[in-house]
XYZ file of C-alpha atoms in Angstrom:
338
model
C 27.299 49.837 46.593
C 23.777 49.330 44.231
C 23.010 45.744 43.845
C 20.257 44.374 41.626
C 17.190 44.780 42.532
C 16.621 41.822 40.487
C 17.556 38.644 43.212
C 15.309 41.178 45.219
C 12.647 38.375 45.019
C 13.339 35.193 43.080
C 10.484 33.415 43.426
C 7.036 35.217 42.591
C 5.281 36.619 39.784
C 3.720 39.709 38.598
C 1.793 41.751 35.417
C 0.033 45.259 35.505
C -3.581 44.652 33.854
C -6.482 46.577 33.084
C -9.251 46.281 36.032
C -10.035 49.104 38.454
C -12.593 47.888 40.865
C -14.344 49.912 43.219
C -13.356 49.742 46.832
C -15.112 48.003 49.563
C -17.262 49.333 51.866
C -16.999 49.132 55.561
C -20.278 48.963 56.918
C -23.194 46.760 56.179
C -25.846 48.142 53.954
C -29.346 47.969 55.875
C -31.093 46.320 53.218
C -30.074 42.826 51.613
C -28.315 43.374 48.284
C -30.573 42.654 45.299
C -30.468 39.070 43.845
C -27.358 38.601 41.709
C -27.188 42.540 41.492
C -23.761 42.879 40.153
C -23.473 38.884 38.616
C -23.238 40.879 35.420
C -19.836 41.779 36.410
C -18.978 38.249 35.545
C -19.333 38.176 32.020
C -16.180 36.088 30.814
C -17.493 33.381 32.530
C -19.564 30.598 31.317
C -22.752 29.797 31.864
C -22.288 26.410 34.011
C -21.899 24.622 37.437
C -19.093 26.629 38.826
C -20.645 30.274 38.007
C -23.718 29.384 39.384
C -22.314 27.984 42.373
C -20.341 31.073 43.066
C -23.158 33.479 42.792
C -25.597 30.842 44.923
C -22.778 31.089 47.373
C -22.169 35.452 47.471
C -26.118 35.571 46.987
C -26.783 33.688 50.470
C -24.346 35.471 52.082
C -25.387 38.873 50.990
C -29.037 38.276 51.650
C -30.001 39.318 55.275
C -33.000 36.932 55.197
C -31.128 33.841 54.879
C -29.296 31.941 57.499
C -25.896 31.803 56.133
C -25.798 35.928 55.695
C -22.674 37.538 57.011
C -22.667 40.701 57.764
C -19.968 42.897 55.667
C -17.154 43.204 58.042
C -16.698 39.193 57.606
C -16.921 39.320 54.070
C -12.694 38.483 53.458
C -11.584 37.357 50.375
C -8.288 36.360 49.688
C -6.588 35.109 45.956
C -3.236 33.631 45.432
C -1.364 35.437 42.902
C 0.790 33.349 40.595
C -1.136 31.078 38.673
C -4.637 32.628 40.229
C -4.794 35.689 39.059
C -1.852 36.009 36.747
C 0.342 33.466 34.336
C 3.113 31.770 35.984
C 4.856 30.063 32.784
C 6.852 29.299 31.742
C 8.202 31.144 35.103
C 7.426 33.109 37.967
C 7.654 36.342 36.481
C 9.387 37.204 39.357
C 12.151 35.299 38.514
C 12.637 35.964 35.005
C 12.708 39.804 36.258
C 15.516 39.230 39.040
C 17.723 37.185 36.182
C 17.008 39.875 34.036
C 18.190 42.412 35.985
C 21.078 40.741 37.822
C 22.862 39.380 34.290
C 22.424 43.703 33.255
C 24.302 44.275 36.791
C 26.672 41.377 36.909
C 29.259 43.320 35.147
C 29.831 45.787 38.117
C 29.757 42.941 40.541
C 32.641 40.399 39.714
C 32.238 38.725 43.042
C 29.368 37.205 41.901
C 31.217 34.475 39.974
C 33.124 33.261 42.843
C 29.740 32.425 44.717
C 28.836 29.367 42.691
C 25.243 29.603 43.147
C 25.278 33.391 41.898
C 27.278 32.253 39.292
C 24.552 29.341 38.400
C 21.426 31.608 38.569
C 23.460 34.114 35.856
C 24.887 31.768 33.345
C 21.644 29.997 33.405
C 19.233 30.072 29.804
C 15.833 29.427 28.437
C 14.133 26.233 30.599
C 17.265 26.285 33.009
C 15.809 29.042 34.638
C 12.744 26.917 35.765
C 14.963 25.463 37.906
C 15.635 28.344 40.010
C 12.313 28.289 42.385
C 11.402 27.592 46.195
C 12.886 29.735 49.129
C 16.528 28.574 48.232
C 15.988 31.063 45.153
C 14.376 33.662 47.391
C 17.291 33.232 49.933
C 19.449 33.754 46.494
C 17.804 36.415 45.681
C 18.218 38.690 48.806
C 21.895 38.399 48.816
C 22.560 39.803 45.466
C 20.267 42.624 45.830
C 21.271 43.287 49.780
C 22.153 47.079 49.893
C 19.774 48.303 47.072
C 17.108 50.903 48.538
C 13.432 49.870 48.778
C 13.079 52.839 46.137
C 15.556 51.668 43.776
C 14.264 48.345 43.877
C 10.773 49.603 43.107
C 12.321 51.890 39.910
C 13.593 48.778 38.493
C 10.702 46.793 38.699
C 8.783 49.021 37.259
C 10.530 49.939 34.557
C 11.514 45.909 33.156
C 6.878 45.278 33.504
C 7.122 48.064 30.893
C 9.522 47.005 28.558
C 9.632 42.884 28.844
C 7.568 41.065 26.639
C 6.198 36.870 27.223
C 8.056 33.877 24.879
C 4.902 32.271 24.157
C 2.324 35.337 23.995
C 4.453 38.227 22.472
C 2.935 40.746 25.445
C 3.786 42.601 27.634
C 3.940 40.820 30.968
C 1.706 43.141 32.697
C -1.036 41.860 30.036
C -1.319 38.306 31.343
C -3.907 39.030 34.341
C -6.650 36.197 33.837
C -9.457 38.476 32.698
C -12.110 36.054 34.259
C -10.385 35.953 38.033
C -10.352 39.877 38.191
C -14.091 39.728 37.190
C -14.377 37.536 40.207
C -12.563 40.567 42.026
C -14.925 42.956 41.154
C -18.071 40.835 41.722
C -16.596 40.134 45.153
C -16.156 43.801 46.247
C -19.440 44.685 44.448
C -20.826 42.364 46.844
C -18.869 44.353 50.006
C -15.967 42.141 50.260
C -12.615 43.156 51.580
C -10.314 41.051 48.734
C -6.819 40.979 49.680
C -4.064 38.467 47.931
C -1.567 36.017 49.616
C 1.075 35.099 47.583
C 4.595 33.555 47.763
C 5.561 36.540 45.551
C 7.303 39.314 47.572
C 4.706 42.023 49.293
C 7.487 44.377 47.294
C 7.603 43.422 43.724
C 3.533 43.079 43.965
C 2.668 46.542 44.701
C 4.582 47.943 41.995
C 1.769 46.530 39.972
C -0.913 45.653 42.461
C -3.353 48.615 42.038
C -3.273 48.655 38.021
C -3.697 44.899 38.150
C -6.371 44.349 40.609
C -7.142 47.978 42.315
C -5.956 46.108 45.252
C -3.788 48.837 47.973
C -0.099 48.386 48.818
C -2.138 47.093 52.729
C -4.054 44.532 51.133
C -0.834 42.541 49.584
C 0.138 39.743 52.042
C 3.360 38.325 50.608
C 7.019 36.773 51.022
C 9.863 39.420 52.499
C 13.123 39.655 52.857
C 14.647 41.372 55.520
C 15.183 45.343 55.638
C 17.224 47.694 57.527
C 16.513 51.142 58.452
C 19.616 53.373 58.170
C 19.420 57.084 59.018
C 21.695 60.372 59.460
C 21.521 63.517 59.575
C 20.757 64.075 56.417
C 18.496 61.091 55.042
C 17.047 57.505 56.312
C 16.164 54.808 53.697
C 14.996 51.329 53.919
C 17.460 48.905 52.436
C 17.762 45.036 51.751
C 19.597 42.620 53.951
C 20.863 39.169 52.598
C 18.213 36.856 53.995
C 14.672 36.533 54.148
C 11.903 37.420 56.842
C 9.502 35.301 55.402
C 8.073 32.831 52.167
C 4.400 33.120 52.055
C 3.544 29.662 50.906
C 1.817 26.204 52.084
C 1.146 26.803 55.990
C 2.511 30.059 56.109
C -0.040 31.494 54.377
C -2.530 31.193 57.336
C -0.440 32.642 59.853
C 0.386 35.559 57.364
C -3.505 35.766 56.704
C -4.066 35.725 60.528
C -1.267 37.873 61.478
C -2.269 40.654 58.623
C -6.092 40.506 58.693
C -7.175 39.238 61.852
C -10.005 36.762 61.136
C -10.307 33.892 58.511
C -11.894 34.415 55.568
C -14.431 33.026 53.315
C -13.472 32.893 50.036
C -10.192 31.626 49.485
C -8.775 31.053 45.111
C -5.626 29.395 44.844
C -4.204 27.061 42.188
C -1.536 24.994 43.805
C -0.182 22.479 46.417
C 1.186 25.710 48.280
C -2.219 27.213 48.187
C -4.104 24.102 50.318
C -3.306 26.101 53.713
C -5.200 29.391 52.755
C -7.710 27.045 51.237
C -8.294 24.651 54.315
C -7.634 27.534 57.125
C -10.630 29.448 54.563
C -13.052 26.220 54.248
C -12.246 23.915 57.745
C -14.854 25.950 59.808
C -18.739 25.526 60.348
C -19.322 28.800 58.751
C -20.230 29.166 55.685
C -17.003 28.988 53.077
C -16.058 28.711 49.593
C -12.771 27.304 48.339
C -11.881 27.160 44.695
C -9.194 26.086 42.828
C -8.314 26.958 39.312
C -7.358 24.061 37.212
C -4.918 24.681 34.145
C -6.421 22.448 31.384
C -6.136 24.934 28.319
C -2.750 24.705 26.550
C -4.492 26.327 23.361
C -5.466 29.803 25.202
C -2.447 29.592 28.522
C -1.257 25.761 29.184
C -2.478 22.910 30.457
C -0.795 21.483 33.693
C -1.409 19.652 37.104
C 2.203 19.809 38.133
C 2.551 21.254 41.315
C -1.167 20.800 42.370
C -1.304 17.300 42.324
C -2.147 17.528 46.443
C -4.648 20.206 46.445
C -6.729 18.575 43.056
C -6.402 15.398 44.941
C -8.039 17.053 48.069
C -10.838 18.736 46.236
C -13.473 16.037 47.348
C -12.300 16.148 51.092
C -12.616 19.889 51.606
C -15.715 20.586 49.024
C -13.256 22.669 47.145
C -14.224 24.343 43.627
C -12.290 23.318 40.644
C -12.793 25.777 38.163
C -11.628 25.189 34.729
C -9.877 27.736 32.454
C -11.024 25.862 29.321
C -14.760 25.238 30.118
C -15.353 27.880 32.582
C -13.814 30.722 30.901
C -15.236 32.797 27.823
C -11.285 34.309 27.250
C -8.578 33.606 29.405
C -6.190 36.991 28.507
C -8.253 40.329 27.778
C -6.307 40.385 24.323
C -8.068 37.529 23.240
């Protein structure tokens, strides 16, 4: 029986953009990259402290006279999704797509209001929503859409980042993509990096928007799953969903997904959050060279201004010599329709 692909996720975000960056390359260039070749990539940036120190920080690195070069095969980036490259209010888009979809489906699944938490998550309107976050969601999630192909999930996805538009912004979700952090992308993999994301988003629901978004592969998305189940005949085998979850990709998860996917630690790591601080310490706590950074949302005229949920990791921005970047003073435009 087709459940929604909706409770799928529960707990994650998502948007198609505009960006398509060329790919890294695997093998170090004999000849130090030219000073700040490709800083013109960052041109919705300001001027300031934290621009400069990210191009100080890639030109060192990139420059095989200087002490802190690495060569290109330990040039790993990794971004946090939901808040770090993509709006997260007044939701996870995630979420607002799995309620979407699983109110449209509830009809053929009367069960669902005799399972008082399913029955919660449907009935639920405007800011009650906001309450539905965390793995408990996630864990919601996968039972309602348990049974549902990998394929059909996908279709639906797909089809409600085409069609459903923001509250605030009157866009489509898929246009929310924080111009400035996929400039950041690009200047990255200009400069040879391989840039992968780690988010507490499903790895499922990202890659049905992943390589509009950010040119970034289906292999470089390191995110939450719930479990699957391969079922074959004679005939056919698919991949469906089973009512729990393999994994949430957040706080100190993230490393071991990072370690477990990858291989090596990396050196750039951009998050926003409290849940971010393990990619961000596992990145910086080395005697390599690093660079953390943390974007700060302090612009409620152009996005929203808010330290809710990142109270811990702006708090341990002096310990770890973390970046805070700021959307209203470090960024030209926040949304590429503005």
């Amino acid at each position: 029986m087709r459940k929604p692909a909706a409770l799928f996720v529960l707990t994650m975000s998502l948007m198609l953009g505009w960006s398509n960056p060329a790919k890294s390359e695997s093998v170090a260039s004999a000849e130090p990259l030219e000073k700040n070749a490709s800083v013109n990539l960052l041109r919705d940036w300001t001027d300031g402290a934290s621009k400069q120190r990210i191009v100080d920080f890639v030109t060192k690195i990139t420059n095989q006279s200087d002490p802190s070069y690495l060569p290109v095969e330990d040039r790993i980036a990794v971004f946090d999704n939901d808040g770090t490259l993509i709006c997260e209010k007044p939701a996870f888009f995630q979420i607002l797509f799995v309620h979407d979809a699983a109110v449209q489906d509830a009809a053929k699944h009367p069960e669902w209001q005799n399972d008082p938490k399913i029955k919660s998550f449907l009935d639920a309107k405007g800011d009650q929503i906001l309450k539905f976050h965390g793995m408990e969601s996630m864990r919601l999630g996968a039972q309602c859409w348990s049974g549902q192909t990998v394929e059909e999930f996908e279709q639906e996805a797909t089809k409600w980042l085409e069609t459903a538009r923001h509250p605030k912004f009157d866009k489509p979700y898929q246009e929310l993509i924080y111009k400035p952090v996929v400039e950041l992308v690009d200047y990255l993999r200009a400069n040879k990096f391989k840039v992968y994301m780690c988010s507490g988003g499903t790895t499922y629901f990202i890659r049905c928007y992943s390589k509009h978004a950010y040119g970034m592969e289906r292999d470089e998305i390191i995110g939450s799953n719930v479990k699957l189940e391969f079922k074959d005949d004679v005939k056919s085998s698919v991949l469906t969903g089973l009512p729990d979850i393999s994994l949430y990709n957040v706080g100190a998860d993230k490393p071991v997904s990072i370690y477990d996917h990858i291989g090596k630690r990396p050196v750039i790591a951009v998050g926003n959050s409290n849940g971010d601080m393990g990619m961000l310490e596992f990145t910086t706590d080395t005697n390599r060279p690093s660079l953390g950074i943390l974007i700060h949302h302090d612009d409620p005229v152009r996005e929203y201004a808010y330290d809710k949920g990142a109270e811990a990791a702006l708090k341990a921005v002096g310990d770890h010599h973390w970046l805070v970047v700021s959307m209203k003073d470090d960024f030209k435009s926040v949304f590429s329709f503005q």
